[in-house]
Coordinates of C-alpha atoms in Angstrom, one line a residue:
M217 CA 0.3 -0.2 0.4
Q218 CA 1.0 3.2 -0.4
L219 CA 1.6 5.5 2.6
P220 CA 0.7 8.5 3.5
F221 CA 3.9 10.0 4.4
P222 CA 8.2 9.3 3.9
P223 CA 8.8 5.7 5.2
L224 CA 11.2 5.1 8.1
E225 CA 14.2 3.3 7.5
R226 CA 14.0 0.2 9.8
T227 CA 16.9 -1.1 11.6
V228 CA 17.2 -3.9 14.5
Q229 CA 20.2 -4.1 16.9
V230 CA 20.3 -6.6 19.7
Q231 CA 23.0 -8.3 21.7
V232 CA 22.9 -12.4 21.3
P233 CA 22.1 -13.4 24.7
A234 CA 24.6 -15.6 26.6
E235 CA 22.6 -18.6 26.8
A236 CA 21.9 -18.6 22.9
A237 CA 26.1 -19.9 22.5
G238 CA 26.6 -22.5 20.3
Q239 CA 23.1 -21.9 18.6
P240 CA 22.6 -21.3 15.0
L241 CA 22.3 -18.3 13.7
L242 CA 19.5 -19.2 11.7
D243 CA 17.4 -21.0 14.4
F244 CA 17.9 -18.0 16.8
L245 CA 16.5 -15.6 14.2
T246 CA 13.9 -17.7 13.6
L247 CA 12.4 -18.1 17.1
R248 CA 13.1 -14.6 18.1
Y249 CA 11.9 -12.9 15.2
N250 CA 9.2 -15.0 13.6
Y251 CA 7.5 -12.7 11.3
L252 CA 10.1 -14.2 8.9
D253 CA 10.5 -17.7 8.5
Q254 CA 14.1 -19.6 8.4
A255 CA 14.0 -19.6 4.6
Q256 CA 13.1 -15.8 4.9
W257 CA 16.1 -14.9 6.9
A258 CA 18.4 -17.7 5.0
Q259 CA 17.6 -14.9 2.2
E260 CA 18.2 -11.5 4.3
I261 CA 21.3 -13.1 5.4
H262 CA 22.7 -14.0 1.5
R263 CA 21.1 -10.8 0.4
G264 CA 24.0 -9.2 3.0
N265 CA 21.3 -7.4 5.1
L266 CA 22.5 -9.1 8.6
F267 CA 26.3 -8.4 10.7
L268 CA 27.5 -9.9 13.7
D269 CA 30.0 -7.4 15.5
G270 CA 30.3 -5.3 12.5
L271 CA 30.8 -8.3 10.0
T272 CA 28.3 -9.4 7.6
A273 CA 27.2 -12.7 8.9
R274 CA 26.8 -16.2 7.3
G275 CA 24.3 -18.3 6.8
E276 CA 26.3 -21.3 8.4
A277 CA 27.3 -19.3 11.4
S278 CA 27.1 -20.7 15.0
L279 CA 26.6 -17.8 18.2
K280 CA 29.0 -17.5 20.8
G281 CA 26.8 -15.3 22.9
G282 CA 27.3 -11.7 23.3
E283 CA 28.2 -10.3 19.7
R284 CA 26.3 -7.4 18.5
L285 CA 23.5 -8.5 15.4
F286 CA 22.4 -5.6 13.2
F287 CA 19.7 -6.1 10.8
Q288 CA 19.1 -3.5 8.1
A289 CA 15.3 -4.6 7.5
G290 CA 15.2 -2.8 4.2
D291 CA 11.5 -3.4 2.0
L292 CA 10.2 -6.1 4.5
E293 CA 6.5 -6.4 3.7
E294 CA 4.5 -5.3 6.0
Q295 CA 0.0 -6.1 5.9
E296 CA -2.0 -3.6 4.7
V297 CA -3.8 -0.9 7.1
S298 CA -6.0 2.0 7.7
F299 CA -4.6 5.3 8.4
Q300 CA -7.9 7.3 8.9
I301 CA -7.0 8.8 11.7
Q302 CA -8.7 11.5 13.3
V303 CA -7.0 14.3 15.6
L304 CA -9.1 15.9 18.3
E305 CA -7.0 17.7 20.4
E306 CA -3.6 18.8 20.1
T307 CA -1.6 20.5 22.9
P308 CA 2.2 21.3 23.2
D309 CA 2.0 18.4 25.7
Y310 CA 0.0 15.9 24.0
I311 CA -1.8 14.6 20.9
L312 CA -5.7 13.3 21.2
V313 CA -6.6 10.6 18.3
N314 CA -9.3 8.6 17.2
K315 CA -7.7 5.8 16.1
P316 CA -9.3 3.2 13.2
G317 CA -9.8 -0.7 13.9
N318 CA -7.0 -2.0 11.4
L319 CA -3.5 0.1 12.9
P320 CA -1.3 -1.0 15.0
C321 CA -0.2 1.8 17.8
H322 CA 3.4 0.5 17.6
P323 CA 6.2 -1.5 15.9
A324 CA 6.4 -5.0 16.4
G325 CA 7.3 -8.3 14.1
R326 CA 6.7 -7.2 10.5
F327 CA 4.8 -3.8 11.4
F328 CA 7.2 -0.8 11.6
N329 CA 5.9 1.9 8.9
H330 CA 2.5 0.7 9.2
T331 CA 1.6 1.8 12.5
L332 CA 0.2 5.0 14.5
W333 CA 3.8 5.7 16.0
A334 CA 5.2 6.0 12.4
W335 CA 2.5 8.1 11.7
L336 CA 2.8 10.5 14.5
K337 CA 6.7 11.2 13.7
Q338 CA 6.4 11.2 9.8
A339 CA 2.7 13.0 9.1
R340 CA 2.4 15.0 12.7
N341 CA 6.6 15.8 12.7
L342 CA 7.0 14.3 16.7
E343 CA 10.4 13.7 17.6
N344 CA 9.0 12.4 21.1
I345 CA 5.9 10.0 21.1
H346 CA 4.9 8.5 24.8
F347 CA 2.1 6.2 24.1
V348 CA -0.3 7.2 27.8
N349 CA -2.4 4.3 26.6
R350 CA -2.5 1.7 23.8
L351 CA -5.1 -0.2 22.2
D352 CA -4.7 -3.5 20.1
R353 CA -4.7 -3.5 16.5
E354 CA -7.9 -4.4 16.2
T355 CA -9.7 -1.8 18.6
S356 CA -10.5 1.4 17.2
G357 CA -11.2 4.5 19.1
L358 CA -8.9 7.1 21.5
V359 CA -5.3 7.1 22.2
L360 CA -3.4 9.6 24.1
V361 CA 0.2 10.4 23.1
G362 CA 2.7 12.8 25.5
K363 CA 5.2 14.7 23.6
N364 CA 7.3 14.9 26.5
P365 CA 8.1 12.4 29.4
R366 CA 6.9 14.3 32.0
F367 CA 3.4 14.7 30.7
A368 CA 3.0 11.1 29.7
A369 CA 4.4 9.7 33.2
K370 CA 1.8 12.0 35.0
A371 CA -1.1 11.3 32.6
A372 CA 0.0 7.3 32.7
K373 CA 0.0 7.5 36.5
L374 CA -3.9 8.9 36.4
L375 CA -4.7 6.5 34.2
H376 CA -3.5 3.4 35.9
S377 CA -5.4 4.7 39.1
L378 CA -8.4 4.5 37.2
G379 CA -10.8 6.2 40.2
T380 CA -14.1 7.8 40.2
E381 CA -12.4 10.6 38.6
T382 CA -9.9 9.1 36.0
R383 CA -12.1 6.7 33.7
K384 CA -12.0 4.6 30.3
T385 CA -15.1 3.5 28.7
Y386 CA -15.6 1.2 25.8
L387 CA -18.3 0.6 23.7
V388 CA -18.5 -3.2 22.6
L389 CA -20.8 -5.5 20.7
V390 CA -21.3 -9.4 21.2
H391 CA -23.3 -12.0 20.3
G392 CA -26.3 -13.0 22.4
R393 CA -28.5 -11.3 24.8
V394 CA -26.9 -10.8 28.1
P395 CA -29.2 -10.9 31.2
W396 CA -28.6 -8.4 33.0
K397 CA -28.8 -4.3 33.2
E398 CA -25.6 -3.8 34.7
S399 CA -22.8 -6.6 36.0
F400 CA -19.3 -6.2 37.8
A401 CA -16.7 -8.7 36.9
N402 CA -14.5 -9.5 39.5
G403 CA -11.8 -12.4 38.9
W404 CA -8.7 -13.6 37.4
L405 CA -7.3 -13.6 33.9
M406 CA -5.2 -16.5 33.2
K407 CA -3.7 -18.4 30.5
D408 CA -6.5 -20.3 28.4
P409 CA -5.1 -24.2 28.9
T410 CA -8.2 -25.3 26.0
S411 CA -6.9 -22.8 23.4
P412 CA -4.7 -23.9 20.3
V413 CA -3.7 -19.9 20.4
G414 CA -0.9 -19.7 23.2
K415 CA -2.0 -16.0 23.8
K416 CA -5.2 -16.3 24.6
R417 CA -6.6 -15.2 28.0
H418 CA -9.5 -17.1 30.1
F419 CA -11.5 -15.0 32.7
T420 CA -12.5 -17.2 36.1
P421 CA -14.6 -15.0 38.4
I422 CA -13.7 -14.8 42.3
L423 CA -16.9 -16.8 43.9
N424 CA -16.3 -16.1 47.4
D425 CA -14.9 -12.4 47.7
G426 CA -18.1 -11.9 50.2
D427 CA -17.5 -11.8 53.5
S428 CA -14.2 -14.1 53.3
D429 CA -11.0 -12.9 53.6
V430 CA -9.3 -16.0 52.0
V431 CA -9.9 -16.1 48.1
E432 CA -8.5 -19.0 46.5
L433 CA -5.4 -18.5 44.1
P434 CA -5.6 -20.0 40.8
E435 CA -2.9 -22.3 39.8
D436 CA -1.4 -20.4 37.0
D437 CA 1.5 -18.3 38.6
E438 CA 0.8 -15.6 35.8
A439 CA -2.9 -15.0 36.6
V440 CA -3.6 -11.6 37.3
T441 CA -6.7 -10.2 38.8
A442 CA -9.2 -7.8 36.8
Q443 CA -12.2 -6.0 37.5
T444 CA -14.5 -4.3 34.5
E445 CA -18.0 -3.1 35.2
F446 CA -20.3 -3.6 32.4
R447 CA -23.9 -2.1 31.5
L448 CA -26.3 -2.8 28.7
L449 CA -27.3 0.0 26.5
E450 CA -29.3 -1.7 24.3
Y451 CA -30.5 -4.8 22.0
R452 CA -29.3 -4.6 18.4
R453 CA -30.1 -7.1 15.2
L454 CA -27.7 -7.6 12.2
P455 CA -27.8 -5.4 9.6
A456 CA -30.5 -6.6 6.7
P457 CA -30.1 -6.3 3.0
R458 CA -31.0 -2.8 3.0
D459 CA -28.8 -1.6 5.8
P460 CA -25.3 -0.4 5.6
P461 CA -23.0 -3.0 6.9
N462 CA -22.2 -1.2 10.4
A463 CA -25.8 -0.7 11.3
F464 CA -26.6 -2.8 13.6
P465 CA -30.0 -1.4 14.4
P466 CA -31.5 -1.2 17.8
D467 CA -34.0 -4.2 18.1
P468 CA -35.7 -4.7 21.3
Q469 CA -35.5 -8.7 20.0
G470 CA -31.9 -8.4 18.6
E471 CA -29.4 -11.2 18.8
L472 CA -26.7 -8.6 20.0
S473 CA -26.2 -6.9 23.1
L474 CA -24.4 -3.4 22.7
L475 CA -22.2 -2.8 26.0
E476 CA -20.8 -0.1 28.1
A477 CA -17.6 -1.3 29.6
T478 CA -15.4 1.0 32.4
L479 CA -12.2 -0.9 33.1
H480 CA -11.1 -1.3 37.0
T481 CA -7.8 -2.7 36.2
G482 CA -5.9 -2.2 32.9
R483 CA -4.9 -5.7 31.8
T484 CA -4.2 -7.3 28.5
H485 CA -7.6 -8.6 26.4
Q486 CA -9.4 -7.7 29.7
I487 CA -12.8 -6.8 28.5
R488 CA -12.5 -9.5 25.3
A489 CA -11.3 -12.2 27.4
T490 CA -14.0 -11.4 30.2
L491 CA -16.8 -11.7 27.7
C492 CA -15.6 -14.7 25.9
S493 CA -15.5 -16.4 29.1
L494 CA -19.0 -14.9 30.3
G495 CA -20.4 -16.1 27.3
F496 CA -20.9 -13.5 25.3
P497 CA -18.4 -13.5 22.4
V498 CA -17.3 -10.0 20.6
V499 CA -18.5 -9.6 17.5
G500 CA -15.5 -9.5 14.6
D501 CA -13.0 -11.1 17.2
K502 CA -11.0 -13.5 15.8
L503 CA -9.5 -14.5 19.1
Y504 CA -12.3 -14.0 21.5
G505 CA -15.4 -14.4 19.1
V506 CA -17.1 -17.4 17.8
D507 CA -14.2 -19.4 17.1
D508 CA -10.6 -18.8 18.2
T509 CA -9.4 -21.1 14.9
L510 CA -10.5 -17.8 13.1
F511 CA -7.4 -16.4 14.4
L512 CA -5.0 -19.2 13.2
R513 CA -6.2 -18.9 9.8
F514 CA -6.2 -15.1 10.0
A515 CA -2.8 -15.3 10.9
S516 CA -1.5 -17.5 7.9
S517 CA -3.9 -15.5 5.8
T518 CA -6.2 -18.3 4.6
L519 CA -9.4 -17.3 6.1
A520 CA -12.2 -18.3 3.4
P521 CA -15.6 -16.1 2.9
E522 CA -17.7 -18.1 5.2
D523 CA -14.9 -17.5 7.7
W524 CA -15.5 -13.9 7.3
R525 CA -19.1 -14.2 7.1
R526 CA -19.0 -15.5 10.5
L527 CA -17.0 -12.5 11.8
I528 CA -19.6 -10.2 10.7
L529 CA -17.3 -7.1 10.8
P530 CA -13.6 -6.9 9.5
T531 CA -12.2 -6.0 12.8
Q532 CA -13.3 -6.6 16.4
A533 CA -16.4 -4.2 17.3
L534 CA -14.6 -2.8 20.4
H535 CA -14.3 0.8 20.6
A536 CA -12.3 2.8 23.3
W537 CA -15.3 5.8 23.3
K538 CA -14.6 7.9 26.2
L539 CA -11.4 9.3 27.8
S540 CA -11.6 11.2 31.4
L541 CA -8.8 12.7 33.0
P542 CA -10.4 15.8 34.6
R543 CA -7.0 17.1 36.5
L544 CA -5.7 17.5 33.0
G545 CA -8.5 19.0 31.0
I546 CA -9.5 16.1 29.2
Q547 CA -12.8 15.0 28.3
A548 CA -13.0 13.3 25.1
T549 CA -15.6 10.8 23.1
A550 CA -15.1 9.4 19.7
P551 CA -17.9 7.6 17.9
A552 CA -17.4 4.0 16.9
P553 CA -16.9 3.2 13.4
W554 CA -19.1 0.4 13.2
L555 CA -22.1 1.7 14.7
L556 CA -24.5 4.0 12.8
P557 CA -25.9 6.1 13.9
P558 CA -23.1 6.7 16.7
L559 CA -24.1 7.0 20.1
A560 CA -24.7 10.8 21.6
P561 CA -21.9 11.1 24.5

């Protein structure tokens, strides 16, 4: 795709860890940087794009540990994204944007120039970029970016406290009719042992948090507590042939639920994992939607037309709707791109 700004040159520099001593260079690269397979890494070495301690690397090289590895990435192909970014507010201290659903916030894997970070650097000419909050690639909505470390640290501290003044509120559309008007999900997020996707998380409610001072800890040592407040806004139905694809009209008998979600903790995949585990998978979500094997097919670019029909939307129906930081004078709302007409603030 044609970038709307001059591309940045991508380089990777890393010190080879001591425990990699004796490992073939190709094996190290393939395991650590899996956005290229072994044959592709071999091709990059053949092109002369990798260096060990300043010398051109050889494909048959074995590592000693401690070397400086340099990779001149050049023209690595990146997946297409959307740069339909709306700037809502900009001051000398920060820029607040409404991010589209198909755009990573920061470089990772193959993504480098196809990121919000690169757009901020090149299209907005920002030297210093400090993300106060980050969204998953397919989550749309409000992203606050500090222009200096002092503001970013102050804003991040307020956001992490998530008290009555500071709030992050999301809109989320899920399969099924939730039976409650309001619900507070308090529990653990941990690895999902039933999923073929290693990074998928499962939410387990804490059931004995009433008068008891003892809460049974999960077996997963990496489990973290998660609290999310949900509120049912209304039931919605799937678009009819005459409707726009992202209309989802209100319908008291609709098979979808439009929810407002307010975070009380900030965990990775918190809203999506919680709702999926409660039996209400997110519309359009390839990992926490109707079938997590869709994620594997998406990652390998093998999603079939029937898969896309099951997803309903090309990206997940999760949107960072409202951001409230009154101590910094920030009160922002952004409409969800998958919801027409947009909800009133």
